[in-house]
PDB file of C-alpha atoms and ligand atoms in Angstrom:
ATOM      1  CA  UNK R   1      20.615  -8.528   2.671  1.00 78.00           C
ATOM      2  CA  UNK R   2      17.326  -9.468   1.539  1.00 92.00           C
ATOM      3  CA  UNK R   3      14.162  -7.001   0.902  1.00 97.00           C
ATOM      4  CA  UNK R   4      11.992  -7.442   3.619  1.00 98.00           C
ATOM      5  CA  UNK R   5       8.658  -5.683   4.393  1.00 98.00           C
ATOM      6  CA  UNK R   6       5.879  -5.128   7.285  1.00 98.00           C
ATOM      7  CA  UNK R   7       2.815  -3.907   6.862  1.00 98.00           C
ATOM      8  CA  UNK R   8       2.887  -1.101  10.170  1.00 98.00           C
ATOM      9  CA  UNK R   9      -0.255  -0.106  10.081  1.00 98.00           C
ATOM     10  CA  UNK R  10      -2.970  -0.441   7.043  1.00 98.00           C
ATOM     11  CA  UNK R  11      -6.963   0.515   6.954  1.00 95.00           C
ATOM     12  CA  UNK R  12      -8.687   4.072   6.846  1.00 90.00           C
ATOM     13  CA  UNK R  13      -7.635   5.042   9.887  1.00 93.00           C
ATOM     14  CA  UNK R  14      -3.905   5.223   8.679  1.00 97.00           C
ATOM     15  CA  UNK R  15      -1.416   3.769   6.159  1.00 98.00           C
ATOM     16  CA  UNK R  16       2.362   2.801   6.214  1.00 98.00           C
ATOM     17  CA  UNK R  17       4.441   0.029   4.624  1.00 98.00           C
ATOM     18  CA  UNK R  18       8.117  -0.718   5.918  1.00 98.00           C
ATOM     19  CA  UNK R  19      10.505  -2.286   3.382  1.00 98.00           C
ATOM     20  CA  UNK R  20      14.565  -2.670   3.782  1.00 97.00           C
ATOM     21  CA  UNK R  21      16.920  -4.237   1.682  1.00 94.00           C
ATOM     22  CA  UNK R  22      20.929  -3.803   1.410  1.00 87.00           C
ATOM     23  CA  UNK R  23      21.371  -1.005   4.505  1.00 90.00           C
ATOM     24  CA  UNK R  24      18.508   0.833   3.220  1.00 95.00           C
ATOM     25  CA  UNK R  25      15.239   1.517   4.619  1.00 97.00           C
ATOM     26  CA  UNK R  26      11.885   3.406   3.507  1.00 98.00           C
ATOM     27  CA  UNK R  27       8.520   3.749   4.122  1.00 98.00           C
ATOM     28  CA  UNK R  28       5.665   4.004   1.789  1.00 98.00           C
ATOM     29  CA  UNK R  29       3.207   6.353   3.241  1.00 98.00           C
ATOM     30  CA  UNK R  30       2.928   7.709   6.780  1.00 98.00           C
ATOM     31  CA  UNK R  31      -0.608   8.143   7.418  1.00 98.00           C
ATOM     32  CA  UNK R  32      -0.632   7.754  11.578  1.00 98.00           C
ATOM     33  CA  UNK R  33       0.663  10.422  14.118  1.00 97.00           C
ATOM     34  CA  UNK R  34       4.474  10.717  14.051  1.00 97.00           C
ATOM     35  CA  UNK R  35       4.215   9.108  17.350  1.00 97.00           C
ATOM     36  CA  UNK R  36       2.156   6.107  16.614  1.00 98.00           C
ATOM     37  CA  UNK R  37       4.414   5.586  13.365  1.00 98.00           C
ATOM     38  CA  UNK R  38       7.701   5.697  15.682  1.00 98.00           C
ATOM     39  CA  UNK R  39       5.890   2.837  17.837  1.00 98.00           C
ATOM     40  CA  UNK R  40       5.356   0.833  15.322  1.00 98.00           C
ATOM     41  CA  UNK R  41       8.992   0.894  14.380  1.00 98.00           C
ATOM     42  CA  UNK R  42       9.854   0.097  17.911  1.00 98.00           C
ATOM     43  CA  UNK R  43       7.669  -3.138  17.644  1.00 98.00           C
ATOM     44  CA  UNK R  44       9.632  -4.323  14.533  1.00 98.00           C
ATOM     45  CA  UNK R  45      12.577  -3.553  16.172  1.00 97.00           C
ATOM     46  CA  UNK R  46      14.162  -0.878  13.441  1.00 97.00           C
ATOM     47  CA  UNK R  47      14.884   2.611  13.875  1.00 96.00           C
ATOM     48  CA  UNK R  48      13.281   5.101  12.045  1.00 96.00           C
ATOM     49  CA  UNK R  49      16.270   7.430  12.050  1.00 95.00           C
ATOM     50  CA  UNK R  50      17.905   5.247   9.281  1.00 93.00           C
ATOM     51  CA  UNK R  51      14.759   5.697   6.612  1.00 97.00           C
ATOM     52  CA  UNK R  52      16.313   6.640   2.992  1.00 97.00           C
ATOM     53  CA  UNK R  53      12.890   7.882   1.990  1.00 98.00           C
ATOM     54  CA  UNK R  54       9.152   8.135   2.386  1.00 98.00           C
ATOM     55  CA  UNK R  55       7.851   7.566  -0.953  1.00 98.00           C
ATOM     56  CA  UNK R  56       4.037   9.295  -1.263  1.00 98.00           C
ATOM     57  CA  UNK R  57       1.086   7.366  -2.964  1.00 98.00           C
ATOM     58  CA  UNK R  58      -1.468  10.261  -3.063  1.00 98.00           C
ATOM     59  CA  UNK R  59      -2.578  12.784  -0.203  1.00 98.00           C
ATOM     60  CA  UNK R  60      -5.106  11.130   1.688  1.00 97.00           C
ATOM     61  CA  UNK R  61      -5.132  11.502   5.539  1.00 97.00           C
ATOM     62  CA  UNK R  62      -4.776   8.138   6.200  1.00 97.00           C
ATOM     63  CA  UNK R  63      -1.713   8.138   3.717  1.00 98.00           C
ATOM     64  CA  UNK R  64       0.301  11.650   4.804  1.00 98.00           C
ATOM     65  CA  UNK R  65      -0.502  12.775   8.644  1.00 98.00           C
ATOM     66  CA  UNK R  66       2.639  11.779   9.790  1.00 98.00           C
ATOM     67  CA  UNK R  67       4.506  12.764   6.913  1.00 98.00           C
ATOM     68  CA  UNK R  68       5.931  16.364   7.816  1.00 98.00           C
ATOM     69  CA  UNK R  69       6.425  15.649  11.302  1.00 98.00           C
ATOM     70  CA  UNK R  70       8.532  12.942  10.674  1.00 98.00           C
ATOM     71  CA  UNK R  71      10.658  14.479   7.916  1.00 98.00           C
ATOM     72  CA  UNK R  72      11.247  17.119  10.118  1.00 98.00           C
ATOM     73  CA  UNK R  73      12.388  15.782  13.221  1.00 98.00           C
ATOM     74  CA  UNK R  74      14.203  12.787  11.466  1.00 98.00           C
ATOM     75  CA  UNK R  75      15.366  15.026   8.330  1.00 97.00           C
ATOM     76  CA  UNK R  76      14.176  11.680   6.156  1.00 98.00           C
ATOM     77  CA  UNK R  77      13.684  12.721   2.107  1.00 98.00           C
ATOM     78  CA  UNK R  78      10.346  12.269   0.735  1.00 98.00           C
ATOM     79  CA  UNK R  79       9.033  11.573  -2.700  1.00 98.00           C
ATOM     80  CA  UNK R  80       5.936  12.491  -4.482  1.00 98.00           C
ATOM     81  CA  UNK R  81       5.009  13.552  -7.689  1.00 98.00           C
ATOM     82  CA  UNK R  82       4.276  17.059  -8.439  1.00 98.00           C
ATOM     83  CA  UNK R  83       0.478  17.174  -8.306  1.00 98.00           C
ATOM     84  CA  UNK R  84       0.816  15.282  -5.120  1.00 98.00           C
ATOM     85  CA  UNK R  85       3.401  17.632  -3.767  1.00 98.00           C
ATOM     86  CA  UNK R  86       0.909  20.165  -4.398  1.00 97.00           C
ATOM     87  CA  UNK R  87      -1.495  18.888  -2.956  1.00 98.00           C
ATOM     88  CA  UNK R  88      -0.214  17.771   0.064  1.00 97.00           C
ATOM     89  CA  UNK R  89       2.118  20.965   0.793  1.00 96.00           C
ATOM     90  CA  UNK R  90      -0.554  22.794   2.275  1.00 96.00           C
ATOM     91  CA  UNK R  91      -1.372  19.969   4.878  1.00 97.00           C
ATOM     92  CA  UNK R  92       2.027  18.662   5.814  1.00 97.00           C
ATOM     93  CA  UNK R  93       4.007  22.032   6.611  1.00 95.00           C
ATOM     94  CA  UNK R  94       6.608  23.068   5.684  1.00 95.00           C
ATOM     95  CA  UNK R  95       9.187  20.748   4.431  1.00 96.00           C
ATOM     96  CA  UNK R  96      13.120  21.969   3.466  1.00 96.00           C
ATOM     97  CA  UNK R  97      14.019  21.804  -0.136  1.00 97.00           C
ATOM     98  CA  UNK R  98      16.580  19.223   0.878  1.00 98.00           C
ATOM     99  CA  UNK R  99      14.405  16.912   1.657  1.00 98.00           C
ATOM    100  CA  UNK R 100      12.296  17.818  -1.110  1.00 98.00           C
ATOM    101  CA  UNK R 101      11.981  15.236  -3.667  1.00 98.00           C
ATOM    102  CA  UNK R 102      10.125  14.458  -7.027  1.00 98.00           C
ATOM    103  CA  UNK R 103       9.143  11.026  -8.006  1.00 98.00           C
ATOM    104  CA  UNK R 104       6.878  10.937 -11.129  1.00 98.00           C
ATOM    105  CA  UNK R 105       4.464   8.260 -11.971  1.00 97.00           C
ATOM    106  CA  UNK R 106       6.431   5.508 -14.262  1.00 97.00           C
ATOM    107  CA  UNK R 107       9.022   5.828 -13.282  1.00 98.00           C
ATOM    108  CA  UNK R 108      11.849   4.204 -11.377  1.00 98.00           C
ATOM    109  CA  UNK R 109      14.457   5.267  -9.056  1.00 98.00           C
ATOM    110  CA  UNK R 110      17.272   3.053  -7.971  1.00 97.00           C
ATOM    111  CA  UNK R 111      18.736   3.496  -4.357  1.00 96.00           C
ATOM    112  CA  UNK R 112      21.681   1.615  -4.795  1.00 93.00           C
ATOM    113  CA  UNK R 113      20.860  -2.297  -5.527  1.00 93.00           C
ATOM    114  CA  UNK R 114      16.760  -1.161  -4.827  1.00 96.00           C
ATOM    115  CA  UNK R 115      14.885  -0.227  -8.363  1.00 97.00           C
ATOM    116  CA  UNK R 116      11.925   1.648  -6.934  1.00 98.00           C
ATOM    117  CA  UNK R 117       9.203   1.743  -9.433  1.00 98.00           C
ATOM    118  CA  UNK R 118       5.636   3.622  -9.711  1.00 98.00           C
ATOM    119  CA  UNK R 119       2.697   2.959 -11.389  1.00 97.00           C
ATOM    120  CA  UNK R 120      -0.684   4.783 -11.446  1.00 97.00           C
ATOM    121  CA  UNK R 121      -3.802   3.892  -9.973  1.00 97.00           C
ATOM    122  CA  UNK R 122      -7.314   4.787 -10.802  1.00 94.00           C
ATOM    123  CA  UNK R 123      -8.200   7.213  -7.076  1.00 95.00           C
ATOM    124  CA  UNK R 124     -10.272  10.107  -6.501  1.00 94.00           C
ATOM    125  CA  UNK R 125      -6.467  12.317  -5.414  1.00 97.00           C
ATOM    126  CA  UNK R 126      -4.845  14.162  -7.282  1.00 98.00           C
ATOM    127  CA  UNK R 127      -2.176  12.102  -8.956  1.00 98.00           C
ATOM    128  CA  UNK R 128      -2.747   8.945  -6.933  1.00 98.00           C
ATOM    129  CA  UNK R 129       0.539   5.948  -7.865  1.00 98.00           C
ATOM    130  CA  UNK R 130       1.985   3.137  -5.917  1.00 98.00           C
ATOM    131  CA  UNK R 131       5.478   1.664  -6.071  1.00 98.00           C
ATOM    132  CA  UNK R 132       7.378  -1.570  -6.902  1.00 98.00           C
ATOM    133  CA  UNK R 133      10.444  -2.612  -5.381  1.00 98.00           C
ATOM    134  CA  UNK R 134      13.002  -4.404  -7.302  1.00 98.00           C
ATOM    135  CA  UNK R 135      15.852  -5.992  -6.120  1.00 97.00           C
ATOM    136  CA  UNK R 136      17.739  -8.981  -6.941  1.00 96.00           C
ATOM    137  CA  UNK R 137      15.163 -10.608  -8.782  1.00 96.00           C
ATOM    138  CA  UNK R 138      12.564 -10.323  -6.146  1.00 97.00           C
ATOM    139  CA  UNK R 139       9.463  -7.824  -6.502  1.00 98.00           C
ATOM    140  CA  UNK R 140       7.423  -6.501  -3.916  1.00 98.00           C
ATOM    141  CA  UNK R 141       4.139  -4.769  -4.884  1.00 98.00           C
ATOM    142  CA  UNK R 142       2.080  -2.612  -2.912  1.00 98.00           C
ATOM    143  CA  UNK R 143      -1.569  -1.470  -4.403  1.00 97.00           C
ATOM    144  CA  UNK R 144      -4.227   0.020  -1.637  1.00 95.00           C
ATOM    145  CA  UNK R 145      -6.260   2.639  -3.022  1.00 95.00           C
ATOM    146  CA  UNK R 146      -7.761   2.165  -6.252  1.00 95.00           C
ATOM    147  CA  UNK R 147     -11.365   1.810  -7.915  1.00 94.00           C
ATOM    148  CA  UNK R 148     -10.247  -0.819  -9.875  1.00 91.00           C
ATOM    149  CA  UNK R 149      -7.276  -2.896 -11.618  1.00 95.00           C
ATOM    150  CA  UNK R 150      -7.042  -1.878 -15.301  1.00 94.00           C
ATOM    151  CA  UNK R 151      -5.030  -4.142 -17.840  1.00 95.00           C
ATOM    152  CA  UNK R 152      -2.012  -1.754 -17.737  1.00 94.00           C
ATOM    153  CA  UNK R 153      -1.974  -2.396 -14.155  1.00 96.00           C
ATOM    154  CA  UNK R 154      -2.225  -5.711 -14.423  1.00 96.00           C
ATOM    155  CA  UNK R 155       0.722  -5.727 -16.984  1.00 96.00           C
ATOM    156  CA  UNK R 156       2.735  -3.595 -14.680  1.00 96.00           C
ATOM    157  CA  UNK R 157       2.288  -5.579 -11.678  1.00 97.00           C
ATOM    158  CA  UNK R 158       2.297  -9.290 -12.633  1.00 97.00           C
ATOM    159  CA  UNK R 159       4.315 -12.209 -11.304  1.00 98.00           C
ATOM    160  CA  UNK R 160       5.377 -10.327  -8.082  1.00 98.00           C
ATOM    161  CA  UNK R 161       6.711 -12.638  -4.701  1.00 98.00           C
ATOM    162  CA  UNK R 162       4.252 -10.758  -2.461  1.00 98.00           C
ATOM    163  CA  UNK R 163       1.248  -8.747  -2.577  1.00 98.00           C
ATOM    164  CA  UNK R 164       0.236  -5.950  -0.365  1.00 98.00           C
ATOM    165  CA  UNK R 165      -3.600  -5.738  -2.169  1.00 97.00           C
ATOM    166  CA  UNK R 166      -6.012  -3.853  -0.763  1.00 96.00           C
ATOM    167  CA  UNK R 167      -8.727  -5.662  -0.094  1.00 95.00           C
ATOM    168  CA  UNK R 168     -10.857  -2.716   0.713  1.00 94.00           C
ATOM    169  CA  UNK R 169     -14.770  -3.962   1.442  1.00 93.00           C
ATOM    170  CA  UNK R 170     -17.831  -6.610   1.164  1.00 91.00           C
ATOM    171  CA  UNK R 171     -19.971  -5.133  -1.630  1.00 93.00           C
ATOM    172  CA  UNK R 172     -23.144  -6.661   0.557  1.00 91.00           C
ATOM    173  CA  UNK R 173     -21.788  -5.018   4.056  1.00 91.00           C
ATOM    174  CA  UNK R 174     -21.335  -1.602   2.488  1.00 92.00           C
ATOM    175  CA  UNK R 175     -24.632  -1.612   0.299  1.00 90.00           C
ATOM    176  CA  UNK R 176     -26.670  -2.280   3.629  1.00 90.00           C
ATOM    177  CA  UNK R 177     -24.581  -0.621   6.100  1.00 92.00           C
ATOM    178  CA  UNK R 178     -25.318   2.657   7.661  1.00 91.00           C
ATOM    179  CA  UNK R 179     -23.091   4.913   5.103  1.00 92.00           C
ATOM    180  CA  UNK R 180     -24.517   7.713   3.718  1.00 92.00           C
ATOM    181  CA  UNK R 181     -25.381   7.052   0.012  1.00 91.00           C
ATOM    182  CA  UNK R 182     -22.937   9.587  -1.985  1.00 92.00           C
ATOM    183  CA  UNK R 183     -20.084   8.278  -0.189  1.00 92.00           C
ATOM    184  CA  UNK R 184     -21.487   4.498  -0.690  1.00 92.00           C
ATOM    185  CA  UNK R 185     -21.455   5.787  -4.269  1.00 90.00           C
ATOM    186  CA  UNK R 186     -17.230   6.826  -4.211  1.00 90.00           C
ATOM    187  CA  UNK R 187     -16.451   4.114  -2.430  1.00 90.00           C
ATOM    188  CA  UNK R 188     -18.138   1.311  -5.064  1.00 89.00           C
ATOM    189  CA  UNK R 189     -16.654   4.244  -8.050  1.00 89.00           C
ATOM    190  CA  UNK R 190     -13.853   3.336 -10.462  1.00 88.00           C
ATOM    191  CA  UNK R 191     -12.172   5.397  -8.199  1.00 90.00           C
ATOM    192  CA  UNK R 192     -12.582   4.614  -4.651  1.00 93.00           C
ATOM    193  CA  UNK R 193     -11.571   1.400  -3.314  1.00 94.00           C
ATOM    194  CA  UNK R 194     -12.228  -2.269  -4.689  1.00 95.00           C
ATOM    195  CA  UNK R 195     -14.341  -5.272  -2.795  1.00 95.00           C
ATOM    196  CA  UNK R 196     -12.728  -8.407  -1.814  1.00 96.00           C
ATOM    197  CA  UNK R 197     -13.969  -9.836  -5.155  1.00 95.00           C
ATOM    198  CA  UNK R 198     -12.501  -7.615  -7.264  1.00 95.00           C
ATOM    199  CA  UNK R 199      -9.425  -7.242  -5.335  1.00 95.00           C
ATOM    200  CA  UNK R 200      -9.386 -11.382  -6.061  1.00 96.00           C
ATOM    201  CA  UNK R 201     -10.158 -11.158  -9.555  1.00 96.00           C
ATOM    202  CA  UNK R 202      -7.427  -8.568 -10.091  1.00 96.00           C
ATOM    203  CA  UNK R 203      -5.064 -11.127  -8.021  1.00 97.00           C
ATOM    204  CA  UNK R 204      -6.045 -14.007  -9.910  1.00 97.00           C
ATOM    205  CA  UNK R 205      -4.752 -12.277 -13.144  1.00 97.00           C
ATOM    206  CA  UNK R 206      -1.445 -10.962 -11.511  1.00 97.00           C
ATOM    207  CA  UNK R 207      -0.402 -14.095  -9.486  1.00 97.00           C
ATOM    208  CA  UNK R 208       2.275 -16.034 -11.274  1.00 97.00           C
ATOM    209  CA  UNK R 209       4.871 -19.065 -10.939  1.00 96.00           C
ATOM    210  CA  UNK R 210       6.922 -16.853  -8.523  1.00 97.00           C
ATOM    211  CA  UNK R 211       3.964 -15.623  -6.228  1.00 98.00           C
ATOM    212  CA  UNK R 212       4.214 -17.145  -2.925  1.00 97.00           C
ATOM    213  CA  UNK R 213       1.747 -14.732  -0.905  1.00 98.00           C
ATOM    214  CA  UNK R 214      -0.634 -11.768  -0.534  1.00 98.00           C
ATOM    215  CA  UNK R 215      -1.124  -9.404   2.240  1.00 98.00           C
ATOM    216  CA  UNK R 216      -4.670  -8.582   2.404  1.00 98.00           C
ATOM    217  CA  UNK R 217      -4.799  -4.412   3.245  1.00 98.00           C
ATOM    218  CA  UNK R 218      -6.892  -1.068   3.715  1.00 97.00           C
ATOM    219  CA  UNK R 219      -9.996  -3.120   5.096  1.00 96.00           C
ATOM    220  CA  UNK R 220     -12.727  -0.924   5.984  1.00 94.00           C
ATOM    221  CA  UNK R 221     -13.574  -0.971   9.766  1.00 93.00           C
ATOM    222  CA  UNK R 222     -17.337  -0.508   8.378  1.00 93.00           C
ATOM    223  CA  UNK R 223     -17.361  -2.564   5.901  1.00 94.00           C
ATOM    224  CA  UNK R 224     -15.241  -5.773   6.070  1.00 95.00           C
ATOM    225  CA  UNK R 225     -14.188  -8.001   8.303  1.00 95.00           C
ATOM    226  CA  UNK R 226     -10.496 -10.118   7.840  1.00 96.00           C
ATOM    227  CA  UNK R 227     -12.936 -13.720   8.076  1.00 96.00           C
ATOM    228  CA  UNK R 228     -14.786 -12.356   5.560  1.00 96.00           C
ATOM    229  CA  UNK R 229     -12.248 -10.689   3.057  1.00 96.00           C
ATOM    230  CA  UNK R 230      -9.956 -13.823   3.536  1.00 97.00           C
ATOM    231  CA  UNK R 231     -12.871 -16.366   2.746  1.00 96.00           C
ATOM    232  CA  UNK R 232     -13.946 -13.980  -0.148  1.00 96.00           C
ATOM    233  CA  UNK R 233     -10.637 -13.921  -1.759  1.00 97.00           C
ATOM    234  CA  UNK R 234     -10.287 -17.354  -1.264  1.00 97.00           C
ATOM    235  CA  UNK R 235     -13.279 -18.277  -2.706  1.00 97.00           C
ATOM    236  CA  UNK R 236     -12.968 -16.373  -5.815  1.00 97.00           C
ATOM    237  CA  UNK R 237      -9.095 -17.787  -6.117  1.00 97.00           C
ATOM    238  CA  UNK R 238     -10.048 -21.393  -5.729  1.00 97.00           C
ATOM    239  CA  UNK R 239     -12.663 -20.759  -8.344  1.00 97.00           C
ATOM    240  CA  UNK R 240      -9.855 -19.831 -10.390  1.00 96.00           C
ATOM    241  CA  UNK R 241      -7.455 -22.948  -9.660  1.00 96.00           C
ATOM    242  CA  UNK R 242      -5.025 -21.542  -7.548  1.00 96.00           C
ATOM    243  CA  UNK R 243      -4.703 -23.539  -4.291  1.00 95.00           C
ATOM    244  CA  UNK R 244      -4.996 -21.332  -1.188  1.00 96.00           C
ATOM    245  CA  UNK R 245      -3.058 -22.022   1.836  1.00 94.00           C
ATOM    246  CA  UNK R 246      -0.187 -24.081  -0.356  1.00 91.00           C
ATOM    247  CA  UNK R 247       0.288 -22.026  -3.409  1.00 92.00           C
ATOM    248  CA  UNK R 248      -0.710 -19.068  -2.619  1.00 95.00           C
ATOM    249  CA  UNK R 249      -0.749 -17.764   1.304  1.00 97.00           C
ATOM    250  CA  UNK R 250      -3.145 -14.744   2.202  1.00 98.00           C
ATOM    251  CA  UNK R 251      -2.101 -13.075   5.344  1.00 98.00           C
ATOM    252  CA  UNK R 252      -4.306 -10.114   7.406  1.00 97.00           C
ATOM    253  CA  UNK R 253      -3.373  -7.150   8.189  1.00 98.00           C
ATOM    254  CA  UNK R 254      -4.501  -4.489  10.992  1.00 97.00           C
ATOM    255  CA  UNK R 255      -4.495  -1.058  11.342  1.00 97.00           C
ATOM    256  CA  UNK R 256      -2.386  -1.156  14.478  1.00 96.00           C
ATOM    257  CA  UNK R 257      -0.404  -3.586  14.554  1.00 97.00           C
ATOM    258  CA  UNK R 258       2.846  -4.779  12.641  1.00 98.00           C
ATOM    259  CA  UNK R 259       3.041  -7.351  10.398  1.00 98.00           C
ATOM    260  CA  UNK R 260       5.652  -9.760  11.152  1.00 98.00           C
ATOM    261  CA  UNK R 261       8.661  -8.446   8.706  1.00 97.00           C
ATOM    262  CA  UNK R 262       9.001 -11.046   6.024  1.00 97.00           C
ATOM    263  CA  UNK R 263      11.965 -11.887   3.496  1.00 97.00           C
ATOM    264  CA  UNK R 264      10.724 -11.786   0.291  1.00 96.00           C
TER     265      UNK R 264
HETATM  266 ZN1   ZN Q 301      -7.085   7.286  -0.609  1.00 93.11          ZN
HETATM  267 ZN1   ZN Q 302      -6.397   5.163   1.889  1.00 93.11          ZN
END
């Protein structure tokens, strides 16, 4: 069975990533209610009583809310690292050691034919990492909260089939709009989020002869708008050579609804 993905639900207002391959299911974040997150499911037509694992990127709201409930009433394992664990224990409740699982930044963990792989990002959380999925010569890569794309990144996360980038604001729409200015100031930080032009300018050194597409993600409801984060990627691509639309597809995503899943 192929590794397949939706994007369930991605902006500030809450976070989670679906991928399956080979009878196994997980979710990367669950940053909605437990209820909204079980909707979801229902609208991609997949049970979440069959997830192998939520694997935690940092401990955000908008990454963890619906992590304890779930794990509780669906007794699904979840994976951090330790100073995420810590950090999130005290807003999550309690969790059984059982379920209870470490996951350190580069590293990966295979589940079966799935190599699961983290990376570290550059966030204001404590130890803030995405994950890479492997599997059968495909790679997935999910990156949605970082201040920027360092060369190490880069390295880590080159050549992938699909992108789920963040594609976080317009540097323009956030310097005028009505934030105040010290959060302005984290959000534009090497370690808040990055614009659509960085986002492309990290893309356009990642994308390689097996990219096919990227999932724009974590737009700010504030600050961004999908015409305007697809056209700004775009831009900054075609600038760079790539052909958008034919080489390279950009997709949107939404904060409530599903993306449609896709084989990798
Ligand atoms: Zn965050
Ligand atoms: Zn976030």
């Amino acid at each position: 069975m192929a590794l397949k993905f939706s994007v369930l639900a991605s902006g500030s207002t809450g976070n989670a990533i679906y991928v399956e391959a080979e009878e196994q299911s997980f979710l990367i974040d669950a940053g909605l209610s437990g209820k909204q997150i079980e909707g979801l499911f229902q609208q991609i037509n997949r049970d979440i009583k069959t997830v192998n694992g939520i694997f935690v990127t940092h401990e955000h709201a908008d990454h963890i809310k619906g992590v304890g409930i779930l794990a509780r009433k669906h007794k699904i394992p979840v994976y951090a690292n330790t100073k995420t664990w810590k950090a999130m224990e005290p807003l999550i409740g309690d969790i059984s050691p059982e379920l209870k699982f470490n996951f350190e930044m580069e590293k990966v963990i295979s589940f079966g034919s799935v190599d699961v792989e983290s990376f570290g990002v550059s966030h204001d959380a404590a130890e803030p990492m995405f994950y890479i999925f492997h599997h059968e010569g495909k790679k997935l890569v999910t990156i949605t909260d970082t201040g920027y794309v360092s060369n190490r990144m880069v390295g880590q996360i080159k050549n992938a089939d699909y992108y789920i980038f963040e594609s976080n604001h317009d540097v323009e729409m956030l310097r005028m709009g009505k934030y105040p200015w010290n959060i302005k100031r984290r959000i534009l930080s090497d370690v808040g989020h990055v614009s659509n032009e960085d986002a492309a300018y990290a893309m356009s050194e990642c994308i390689g002869d097996q990219t096919k597409g990227i999932y724009l993600a974590h737009l700010s409801k504030d600050n961004n708008m999908k015409e305007l984060a697809r056209m700004s990627v775009s831009q900054v691509l075609e600038e760079k050579g790539f052909i958008v639309g034919e080489q390279i597809a950009l997709y949107d995503t939404d904060p409530k609804i599903p993306t449609a899943l896709r084989a990798v």
